[in-house]
Amino acid sequence: MLISTKDYDGGFNDVSLKQGIVSGYLNSFGVKDSDGDIIQQGAYKKSISERGPQGTARIKYLLDHDTKKAVGVFQILKEDSFGLYYEAKIGTHTLGVDYLKMVEEKIVTEHSIGFRTVKNEQLKDGTNLITEINLHEGSGLQFLGANEFTPIVGVKSEADLVLLFEALEKALKNGTYTDETFKDIILPKYTAVEAQIKSLTKPTLVTLPTKEEIAEQFKKSFKI
């Protein structure tokens, strides 16, 4: 069974660190995306009814489509006139706690879905109209993949890159993430963004710290 993914650049409606709740839209209706697809309102209805919070609760909330990184549980999953709306309770495990921080600090900024197309039709203009979807998961999506060798995606401009760099730099300095998240997510992404910035034709885009400064900050964060 082929599982497809589709990104959506809509941000989060709300995040509550105290209550551990995040909300937003996983996808929108009626908009032709870069794949030439349009998802029709009603496409998720059957899947949500059967596998959503009021069904078997098998639609998962993940980080970056990683099935080993469940960050919470959908409490509300529904269609409205705009798109696929959700509210999720984030777990109290270490990744859940760090996920809330990453959302608040703009490191996780977008959404994506993992799904299988059940019904679709080709329109005369070549557009693929998706009328029924089997939804497997919704993910909070970072700008780039899980390690430093993954190219940056989702960065639409140099301004986006600078914002991401600043968010990661802040996360690096404040030292409130768990050691696992810091080493596996924050630091590798910081290094990847640094490399991307250095590859740009405008080397003065931002002032980058030296390797020695990064190493020193790493020691401070872990109190070495």
Coordinates of N, CA and C in Angstrom, one line a residue, residues 1-212:
M1 N 0.9 -1.2 0.0 CA 0.0 0.0 0.0 C 0.9 1.2 0.0
L2 N 0.7 2.1 -1.0 CA 1.6 3.3 -1.1 C 1.0 4.4 -0.3
I3 N 1.8 4.9 0.6 CA 1.4 6.0 1.4 C 2.0 7.3 0.9
S4 N 1.2 8.3 0.5 CA 1.7 9.5 0.0 C 1.8 10.6 1.1
T5 N 2.5 11.6 0.9 CA 2.6 12.8 1.8 C 2.3 14.0 1.0
K6 N 1.7 15.0 1.7 CA 1.3 16.3 1.1 C 1.5 17.3 2.2
D7 N 2.4 18.3 1.9 CA 2.7 19.4 2.8 C 1.7 20.5 2.7
Y8 N 1.5 21.2 3.8 CA 0.7 22.4 3.9 C 1.4 23.4 4.7
D9 N 1.5 24.6 4.1 CA 2.3 25.7 4.8 C 1.6 26.5 5.8
G10 N 0.3 26.1 6.1 CA -0.4 26.8 7.1 C 0.2 26.6 8.5
G11 N 0.3 27.6 9.3 CA 0.9 27.4 10.6 C -0.1 26.9 11.6
F12 N 0.2 27.2 12.9 CA -0.6 26.7 14.0 C -1.6 27.8 14.4
N13 N -2.8 27.4 14.7 CA -3.8 28.4 15.2 C -3.5 28.8 16.6
D14 N -3.1 27.9 17.4 CA -2.9 28.2 18.8 C -2.0 27.1 19.4
V15 N -1.2 27.5 20.4 CA -0.4 26.5 21.2 C -0.4 26.9 22.6
S16 N -0.7 26.0 23.5 CA -0.8 26.3 24.9 C 0.2 25.4 25.6
L17 N 1.3 26.0 26.1 CA 2.4 25.2 26.8 C 1.8 24.7 28.1
K18 N 1.0 25.5 28.8 CA 0.4 25.1 30.1 C -0.5 23.9 29.9
Q19 N -1.4 23.9 28.9 CA -2.4 22.9 28.8 C -1.9 21.7 27.8
G20 N -0.8 22.0 27.1 CA -0.3 21.0 26.2 C -1.2 20.7 25.0
I21 N -1.8 21.8 24.5 CA -2.7 21.6 23.4 C -2.2 22.5 22.2
V22 N -2.2 21.9 21.0 CA -2.0 22.6 19.8 C -3.1 22.4 18.8
S23 N -3.3 23.4 18.0 CA -4.4 23.3 17.0 C -4.0 24.0 15.7
G24 N -4.7 23.6 14.6 CA -4.4 24.2 13.3 C -5.1 23.4 12.2
Y25 N -4.6 23.6 11.0 CA -5.1 22.9 9.8 C -4.0 22.0 9.2
L26 N -4.4 20.8 9.0 CA -3.5 19.8 8.3 C -3.5 20.0 6.8
N27 N -4.6 20.5 6.3 CA -4.7 20.7 4.9 C -5.8 21.6 4.6
S28 N -5.9 22.2 3.4 CA -7.0 23.1 3.0 C -7.7 22.5 1.7
F29 N -8.9 22.9 1.5 CA -9.7 22.4 0.4 C -9.7 23.4 -0.8
G30 N -9.9 22.8 -2.0 CA -10.2 23.6 -3.1 C -9.0 24.4 -3.7
V31 N -7.8 24.1 -3.3 CA -6.6 24.8 -3.8 C -5.7 23.8 -4.5
K32 N -5.4 24.1 -5.8 CA -4.5 23.3 -6.6 C -3.1 23.4 -6.1
D33 N -2.5 22.3 -5.7 CA -1.1 22.3 -5.2 C -0.1 22.1 -6.3
S34 N 1.2 22.0 -5.9 CA 2.2 21.9 -6.9 C 2.2 20.5 -7.6
D35 N 1.5 19.5 -7.0 CA 1.4 18.2 -7.6 C 0.2 18.2 -8.6
G36 N -0.5 19.3 -8.7 CA -1.6 19.3 -9.6 C -2.9 18.7 -9.0
D37 N -2.9 18.5 -7.7 CA -4.0 17.9 -6.9 C -4.9 19.0 -6.3
I38 N -6.2 18.7 -6.2 CA -7.1 19.5 -5.4 C -7.9 18.5 -4.6
I39 N -7.9 18.8 -3.2 CA -8.6 17.9 -2.3 C -10.0 18.5 -2.1
Q40 N -11.0 17.7 -2.4 CA -12.4 18.2 -2.3 C -12.9 18.1 -0.8
Q41 N -13.7 19.0 -0.4 CA -14.3 18.9 0.9 C -15.1 17.7 1.0
G42 N -15.0 16.9 2.1 CA -15.7 15.6 2.2 C -14.8 14.5 2.0
A43 N -13.6 14.7 1.5 CA -12.6 13.7 1.1 C -12.2 12.9 2.4
Y44 N -12.1 13.6 3.5 CA -11.7 12.9 4.8 C -12.8 12.3 5.6
K45 N -14.0 12.6 5.2 CA -15.2 12.3 6.1 C -15.2 10.8 6.5
K46 N -15.1 9.9 5.6 CA -15.2 8.5 5.9 C -14.0 8.0 6.8
S47 N -12.8 8.5 6.5 CA -11.6 8.1 7.2 C -11.7 8.6 8.6
I48 N -12.1 9.9 8.8 CA -12.2 10.4 10.2 C -13.2 9.7 11.0
S49 N -14.4 9.4 10.4 CA -15.4 8.6 11.1 C -15.0 7.3 11.6
E50 N -14.2 6.6 10.7 CA -13.8 5.2 11.1 C -12.5 5.2 11.9
R51 N -11.5 6.1 11.6 CA -10.2 6.0 12.2 C -9.8 7.2 13.1
G52 N -10.7 8.2 13.2 CA -10.4 9.4 13.9 C -10.6 9.3 15.4
P53 N -10.6 10.4 16.1 CA -10.8 10.4 17.6 C -12.0 9.7 18.1
Q54 N -13.1 9.8 17.3 CA -14.4 9.2 17.7 C -14.5 7.7 17.2
G55 N -13.6 7.3 16.4 CA -13.6 5.9 15.9 C -12.5 5.1 16.6
T56 N -11.6 4.5 15.8 CA -10.6 3.6 16.4 C -9.4 4.4 16.9
A57 N -9.3 5.7 16.6 CA -8.2 6.6 17.0 C -6.9 6.1 16.5
R58 N -6.9 5.6 15.2 CA -5.6 5.1 14.6 C -4.9 6.1 13.7
I59 N -5.5 7.3 13.6 CA -4.8 8.4 12.9 C -3.9 9.1 13.8
K60 N -2.6 9.0 13.5 CA -1.5 9.4 14.5 C -1.1 10.9 14.3
Y61 N -0.6 11.5 15.3 CA 0.0 12.8 15.2 C 1.5 12.7 15.5
L62 N 2.3 13.0 14.4 CA 3.7 12.7 14.4 C 4.6 13.9 14.2
L63 N 5.9 13.8 14.3 CA 6.8 14.8 13.9 C 7.5 14.3 12.6
D64 N 7.4 15.0 11.6 CA 8.1 14.7 10.3 C 7.8 13.3 9.7
H65 N 6.5 12.9 9.9 CA 6.1 11.6 9.4 C 6.9 10.4 9.9
D66 N 7.6 10.6 11.0 CA 8.4 9.6 11.6 C 7.5 8.8 12.6
T67 N 7.2 7.5 12.3 CA 6.3 6.7 13.1 C 6.9 6.4 14.5
K68 N 8.2 6.7 14.6 CA 8.8 6.5 16.0 C 8.8 7.8 16.8
K69 N 8.2 8.8 16.2 CA 8.1 10.1 16.9 C 6.7 10.6 17.0
A70 N 5.9 9.9 17.7 CA 4.5 10.3 18.0 C 4.6 11.4 19.1
V71 N 4.0 12.6 18.8 CA 4.1 13.7 19.7 C 2.8 13.9 20.5
G72 N 1.7 13.4 20.1 CA 0.5 13.6 20.8 C -0.7 12.8 20.2
V73 N -1.9 13.1 20.7 CA -3.1 12.4 20.3 C -4.1 13.4 19.8
F74 N -4.7 13.2 18.6 CA -5.8 14.0 18.1 C -7.0 13.9 19.0
Q75 N -7.5 15.0 19.5 CA -8.7 15.1 20.3 C -9.9 15.5 19.4
I76 N -9.6 16.4 18.5 CA -10.6 16.8 17.5 C -10.0 16.7 16.1
L77 N -10.7 16.1 15.2 CA -10.3 16.0 13.8 C -11.5 16.1 12.9
K78 N -11.6 17.2 12.2 CA -12.9 17.5 11.5 C -12.7 18.3 10.2
E79 N -13.6 18.2 9.3 CA -13.6 19.1 8.2 C -14.5 20.3 8.4
D80 N -14.0 21.5 8.0 CA -14.9 22.6 7.9 C -14.8 23.2 6.5
S81 N -15.4 24.4 6.3 CA -15.4 24.9 5.0 C -14.0 25.3 4.4
F82 N -13.0 25.4 5.3 CA -11.7 25.8 4.9 C -10.8 24.6 4.7
G83 N -10.8 23.6 5.6 CA -9.9 22.5 5.4 C -10.1 21.5 6.5
L84 N -9.0 20.7 6.8 CA -9.0 19.7 7.8 C -8.4 20.2 9.1
Y85 N -9.3 20.5 10.0 CA -9.0 21.2 11.3 C -8.7 20.1 12.4
Y86 N -7.7 20.4 13.3 CA -7.4 19.5 14.3 C -7.1 20.2 15.6
E87 N -7.3 19.5 16.7 CA -6.8 19.9 18.0 C -6.1 18.7 18.6
A88 N -4.9 18.8 19.1 CA -4.2 17.6 19.7 C -3.7 17.9 21.1
K89 N -3.8 16.9 21.9 CA -3.2 16.9 23.2 C -1.8 16.3 23.1
I90 N -0.8 17.1 23.4 CA 0.6 16.7 23.3 C 1.0 15.9 24.5
G91 N 1.8 14.8 24.3 CA 2.2 13.9 25.4 C 3.2 14.6 26.4
T92 N 3.2 14.0 27.5 CA 4.1 14.5 28.6 C 5.5 13.9 28.5
H93 N 5.7 13.0 27.5 CA 7.0 12.4 27.3 C 8.0 13.5 26.8
T94 N 9.3 13.2 26.8 CA 10.3 14.2 26.5 C 10.1 14.8 25.2
L95 N 9.8 14.0 24.1 CA 9.6 14.5 22.8 C 8.4 15.4 22.8
G96 N 7.3 15.1 23.5 CA 6.1 15.9 23.5 C 6.4 17.3 24.1
V97 N 7.1 17.3 25.2 CA 7.5 18.5 25.9 C 8.4 19.4 25.0
D98 N 9.3 18.8 24.3 CA 10.2 19.5 23.4 C 9.5 20.0 22.1
Y99 N 8.5 19.2 21.7 CA 7.7 19.5 20.5 C 6.9 20.8 20.8
L100 N 6.3 21.0 21.9 CA 5.6 22.2 22.2 C 6.6 23.4 22.2
K101 N 7.8 23.2 22.7 CA 8.8 24.3 22.6 C 9.2 24.6 21.2
M102 N 9.3 23.6 20.3 CA 9.7 23.8 18.9 C 8.6 24.5 18.2
V103 N 7.4 24.3 18.5 CA 6.3 25.0 17.9 C 6.3 26.4 18.3
E104 N 6.4 26.7 19.6 CA 6.4 28.0 20.1 C 7.6 28.8 19.6
E105 N 8.7 28.2 19.4 CA 9.9 28.9 19.0 C 10.1 28.9 17.5
K106 N 9.1 28.5 16.7 CA 9.0 28.6 15.3 C 10.0 27.7 14.6
I107 N 10.4 26.6 15.2 CA 11.2 25.6 14.6 C 10.3 24.6 13.8
V108 N 9.2 24.2 14.4 CA 8.2 23.5 13.7 C 7.1 24.5 13.2
T109 N 6.9 24.7 11.9 CA 6.1 25.8 11.4 C 5.0 25.4 10.5
E110 N 5.0 24.2 10.0 CA 4.1 23.8 9.0 C 3.5 22.4 9.3
H111 N 2.6 22.0 8.4 CA 1.9 20.7 8.6 C 2.0 19.8 7.3
S112 N 1.8 18.5 7.5 CA 1.8 17.6 6.4 C 0.9 16.4 6.8
I113 N 0.4 15.7 5.8 CA -0.4 14.5 6.0 C 0.3 13.3 5.3
G114 N 0.1 12.1 5.9 CA 0.4 10.9 5.3 C -0.9 10.2 4.9
F115 N -1.1 9.8 3.7 CA -2.4 9.3 3.3 C -2.4 8.4 2.1
R116 N -3.5 7.8 1.8 CA -3.6 7.0 0.6 C -4.9 7.5 -0.2
T117 N -4.8 7.8 -1.4 CA -5.9 8.2 -2.2 C -6.8 7.0 -2.5
V118 N -8.1 7.2 -2.2 CA -9.1 6.1 -2.4 C -9.9 6.4 -3.7
K119 N -10.3 7.6 -3.8 CA -11.1 8.0 -5.0 C -10.6 9.3 -5.6
N120 N -10.5 9.4 -6.9 CA -10.1 10.6 -7.5 C -10.6 10.6 -9.0
E121 N -10.6 11.8 -9.6 CA -11.0 11.9 -11.0 C -10.1 13.0 -11.7
Q122 N -9.9 12.8 -12.9 CA -9.1 13.7 -13.7 C -10.0 14.7 -14.4
L123 N -9.8 16.0 -14.1 CA -10.6 17.0 -14.7 C -10.0 17.4 -16.1
K124 N -10.8 18.1 -16.9 CA -10.4 18.4 -18.3 C -9.1 19.1 -18.4
D125 N -8.9 20.0 -17.4 CA -7.6 20.8 -17.4 C -6.4 20.0 -16.9
G126 N -6.6 18.7 -16.6 CA -5.5 17.9 -16.1 C -5.3 17.9 -14.6
T127 N -6.2 18.6 -13.9 CA -6.1 18.6 -12.5 C -6.6 17.3 -11.9
N128 N -6.0 16.8 -10.9 CA -6.4 15.6 -10.2 C -7.3 16.0 -9.0
L129 N -8.6 15.7 -9.1 CA -9.5 16.0 -8.0 C -9.6 14.8 -7.1
I130 N -9.1 14.9 -5.9 CA -9.2 13.8 -4.9 C -10.5 14.0 -4.1
T131 N -11.3 12.9 -4.2 CA -12.6 13.0 -3.5 C -12.7 12.1 -2.3
E132 N -11.8 11.2 -2.1 CA -11.8 10.4 -0.9 C -10.4 10.0 -0.5
I133 N -10.0 10.2 0.8 CA -8.7 9.9 1.3 C -8.7 9.0 2.5
N134 N -7.8 8.1 2.5 CA -7.6 7.3 3.7 C -6.5 7.9 4.5
L135 N -6.8 8.6 5.6 CA -5.8 9.4 6.3 C -5.1 8.5 7.3
H136 N -3.8 8.5 7.3 CA -3.0 7.6 8.2 C -2.4 8.5 9.3
E137 N -1.9 9.7 9.0 CA -1.3 10.5 10.1 C -1.2 11.9 9.6
G138 N -1.1 12.8 10.6 CA -0.8 14.2 10.4 C 0.4 14.5 11.1
S139 N 1.3 15.4 10.5 CA 2.6 15.7 11.1 C 2.8 17.2 11.3
G140 N 3.5 17.5 12.4 CA 4.1 18.8 12.5 C 5.4 18.7 11.7
L141 N 5.6 19.7 10.8 CA 6.7 19.6 9.8 C 7.8 20.7 10.1
Q142 N 9.0 20.3 10.1 CA 10.1 21.2 10.2 C 10.5 21.7 8.8
F143 N 11.4 22.7 8.7 CA 11.9 23.2 7.5 C 12.7 22.2 6.7
L144 N 13.4 21.3 7.5 CA 14.3 20.4 6.8 C 14.2 19.0 7.5
G145 N 14.9 18.0 6.9 CA 14.7 16.7 7.4 C 15.5 16.3 8.7
A146 N 15.5 15.0 9.0 CA 15.9 14.6 10.3 C 17.4 14.6 10.6
N147 N 18.3 14.9 9.6 CA 19.7 14.9 9.9 C 20.4 15.9 9.0
E148 N 21.6 16.2 9.2 CA 22.3 17.3 8.6 C 22.6 17.0 7.1
F149 N 22.4 15.8 6.6 CA 22.6 15.4 5.2 C 21.3 15.6 4.4
T150 N 20.2 15.9 5.0 CA 19.0 16.1 4.3 C 18.9 17.6 3.8
P151 N 18.6 17.8 2.6 CA 18.5 19.2 2.1 C 17.4 19.9 2.7
I152 N 17.5 21.2 2.8 CA 16.4 22.0 3.3 C 15.2 22.1 2.3
V153 N 14.0 21.9 2.9 CA 12.8 22.0 2.1 C 11.9 23.0 2.8
G154 N 11.0 23.5 2.1 CA 10.0 24.4 2.7 C 10.5 25.8 2.9
V155 N 11.7 26.1 2.6 CA 12.3 27.5 2.7 C 12.0 28.2 1.4
K156 N 11.1 29.1 1.4 CA 10.6 29.8 0.2 C 11.4 31.0 -0.1
S157 N 12.2 31.5 0.8 CA 13.0 32.7 0.6 C 14.2 32.8 1.5
E158 N 15.1 33.7 1.3 CA 16.2 33.9 2.2 C 15.7 34.4 3.5
A159 N 14.6 35.1 3.5 CA 14.1 35.6 4.8 C 13.6 34.4 5.6
D160 N 13.0 33.4 5.0 CA 12.6 32.2 5.8 C 13.8 31.5 6.4
L161 N 14.9 31.5 5.6 CA 16.1 30.8 6.1 C 16.7 31.6 7.3
V162 N 16.7 32.9 7.2 CA 17.2 33.7 8.3 C 16.3 33.4 9.6
L163 N 15.0 33.4 9.4 CA 14.1 33.2 10.5 C 14.4 31.8 11.2
L164 N 14.6 30.8 10.3 CA 14.9 29.5 10.8 C 16.2 29.5 11.6
F165 N 17.2 30.1 11.0 CA 18.5 30.2 11.7 C 18.4 30.8 13.0
E166 N 17.7 31.9 13.1 CA 17.5 32.6 14.3 C 16.8 31.8 15.4
A167 N 15.7 31.1 14.9 CA 15.0 30.2 15.8 C 15.9 29.1 16.4
L168 N 16.7 28.5 15.5 CA 17.6 27.4 16.0 C 18.7 28.0 16.9
E169 N 19.2 29.2 16.6 CA 20.2 29.8 17.4 C 19.6 30.1 18.8
K170 N 18.4 30.5 18.9 CA 17.7 30.8 20.2 C 17.6 29.5 20.9
A171 N 17.2 28.4 20.2 CA 17.0 27.1 20.9 C 18.3 26.6 21.4
L172 N 19.4 26.9 20.6 CA 20.7 26.4 21.0 C 21.2 27.1 22.3
K173 N 20.9 28.4 22.4 CA 21.4 29.2 23.5 C 20.6 29.0 24.8
N174 N 19.2 28.8 24.6 CA 18.4 28.8 25.9 C 18.6 27.5 26.7
G175 N 19.0 26.4 26.0 CA 19.4 25.2 26.7 C 18.2 24.5 27.5
T176 N 17.0 24.7 27.1 CA 15.9 24.1 27.8 C 15.4 22.8 27.2
Y177 N 15.9 22.4 26.1 CA 15.5 21.1 25.5 C 16.2 20.0 26.2
T178 N 15.6 18.8 26.1 CA 16.3 17.6 26.6 C 17.5 17.3 25.8
D179 N 18.5 16.5 26.4 CA 19.7 16.2 25.7 C 19.5 15.5 24.4
E180 N 18.5 14.6 24.4 CA 18.2 13.8 23.2 C 17.8 14.7 22.0
T181 N 16.8 15.6 22.3 CA 16.3 16.5 21.3 C 17.4 17.4 20.8
F182 N 18.1 17.9 21.8 CA 19.2 18.9 21.4 C 20.2 18.2 20.5
K183 N 20.6 17.0 20.8 CA 21.7 16.4 20.0 C 21.1 15.8 18.6
D184 N 19.9 15.3 18.6 CA 19.3 14.6 17.5 C 18.6 15.6 16.5
I185 N 18.1 16.7 17.0 CA 17.3 17.6 16.2 C 17.9 19.0 16.1
I186 N 18.0 19.7 17.2 CA 18.4 21.1 17.2 C 19.8 21.3 16.6
L187 N 20.8 20.6 17.2 CA 22.2 20.9 16.7 C 22.4 20.5 15.3
P188 N 21.9 19.3 14.8 CA 22.1 18.9 13.4 C 21.4 19.9 12.5
K189 N 20.3 20.4 12.8 CA 19.6 21.3 11.9 C 20.3 22.7 11.9
Y190 N 20.8 23.1 13.0 CA 21.6 24.3 13.1 C 22.8 24.2 12.2
T191 N 23.4 23.1 12.2 CA 24.6 22.8 11.3 C 24.2 22.8 9.8
A192 N 23.0 22.2 9.5 CA 22.6 22.1 8.2 C 22.2 23.5 7.6
V193 N 21.5 24.3 8.4 CA 21.2 25.7 8.0 C 22.4 26.5 7.8
E194 N 23.4 26.3 8.7 CA 24.7 27.1 8.6 C 25.3 26.7 7.2
A195 N 25.3 25.5 6.8 CA 25.9 25.0 5.6 C 25.1 25.6 4.4
Q196 N 23.8 25.6 4.5 CA 23.0 26.2 3.4 C 23.3 27.7 3.3
I197 N 23.4 28.4 4.3 CA 23.6 29.8 4.3 C 25.0 30.1 3.6
K198 N 26.0 29.3 4.0 CA 27.3 29.5 3.4 C 27.3 29.2 1.9
S199 N 26.4 28.4 1.4 CA 26.4 28.1 0.0 C 25.7 29.1 -0.8
L200 N 25.0 30.1 -0.2 CA 24.4 31.1 -0.9 C 25.4 32.1 -1.5
T201 N 24.9 32.8 -2.5 CA 25.8 33.7 -3.2 C 26.0 35.0 -2.5
K202 N 25.2 35.2 -1.4 CA 25.2 36.4 -0.6 C 25.8 36.1 0.8
P203 N 27.1 36.0 0.9 CA 27.7 35.5 2.2 C 27.4 36.4 3.4
T204 N 26.9 37.6 3.1 CA 26.7 38.5 4.2 C 25.2 38.5 4.7
L205 N 24.5 37.4 4.3 CA 23.1 37.3 4.7 C 22.9 37.3 6.2
V206 N 23.7 36.6 6.9 CA 23.7 36.6 8.4 C 25.2 36.5 8.8
T207 N 25.4 36.8 10.0 CA 26.7 36.6 10.6 C 26.7 35.3 11.3
L208 N 27.6 34.4 10.8 CA 27.6 33.0 11.4 C 28.6 32.9 12.5
P209 N 28.3 32.1 13.5 CA 29.3 31.9 14.6 C 30.4 30.9 14.1
T210 N 31.5 31.0 14.7 CA 32.6 30.1 14.3 C 32.4 28.7 14.9
K211 N 33.1 27.7 14.5 CA 33.0 26.4 15.0 C 33.4 26.3 16.5
E212 N 34.3 27.2 16.9 CA 34.7 27.3 18.3 C 33.6 27.8 19.1

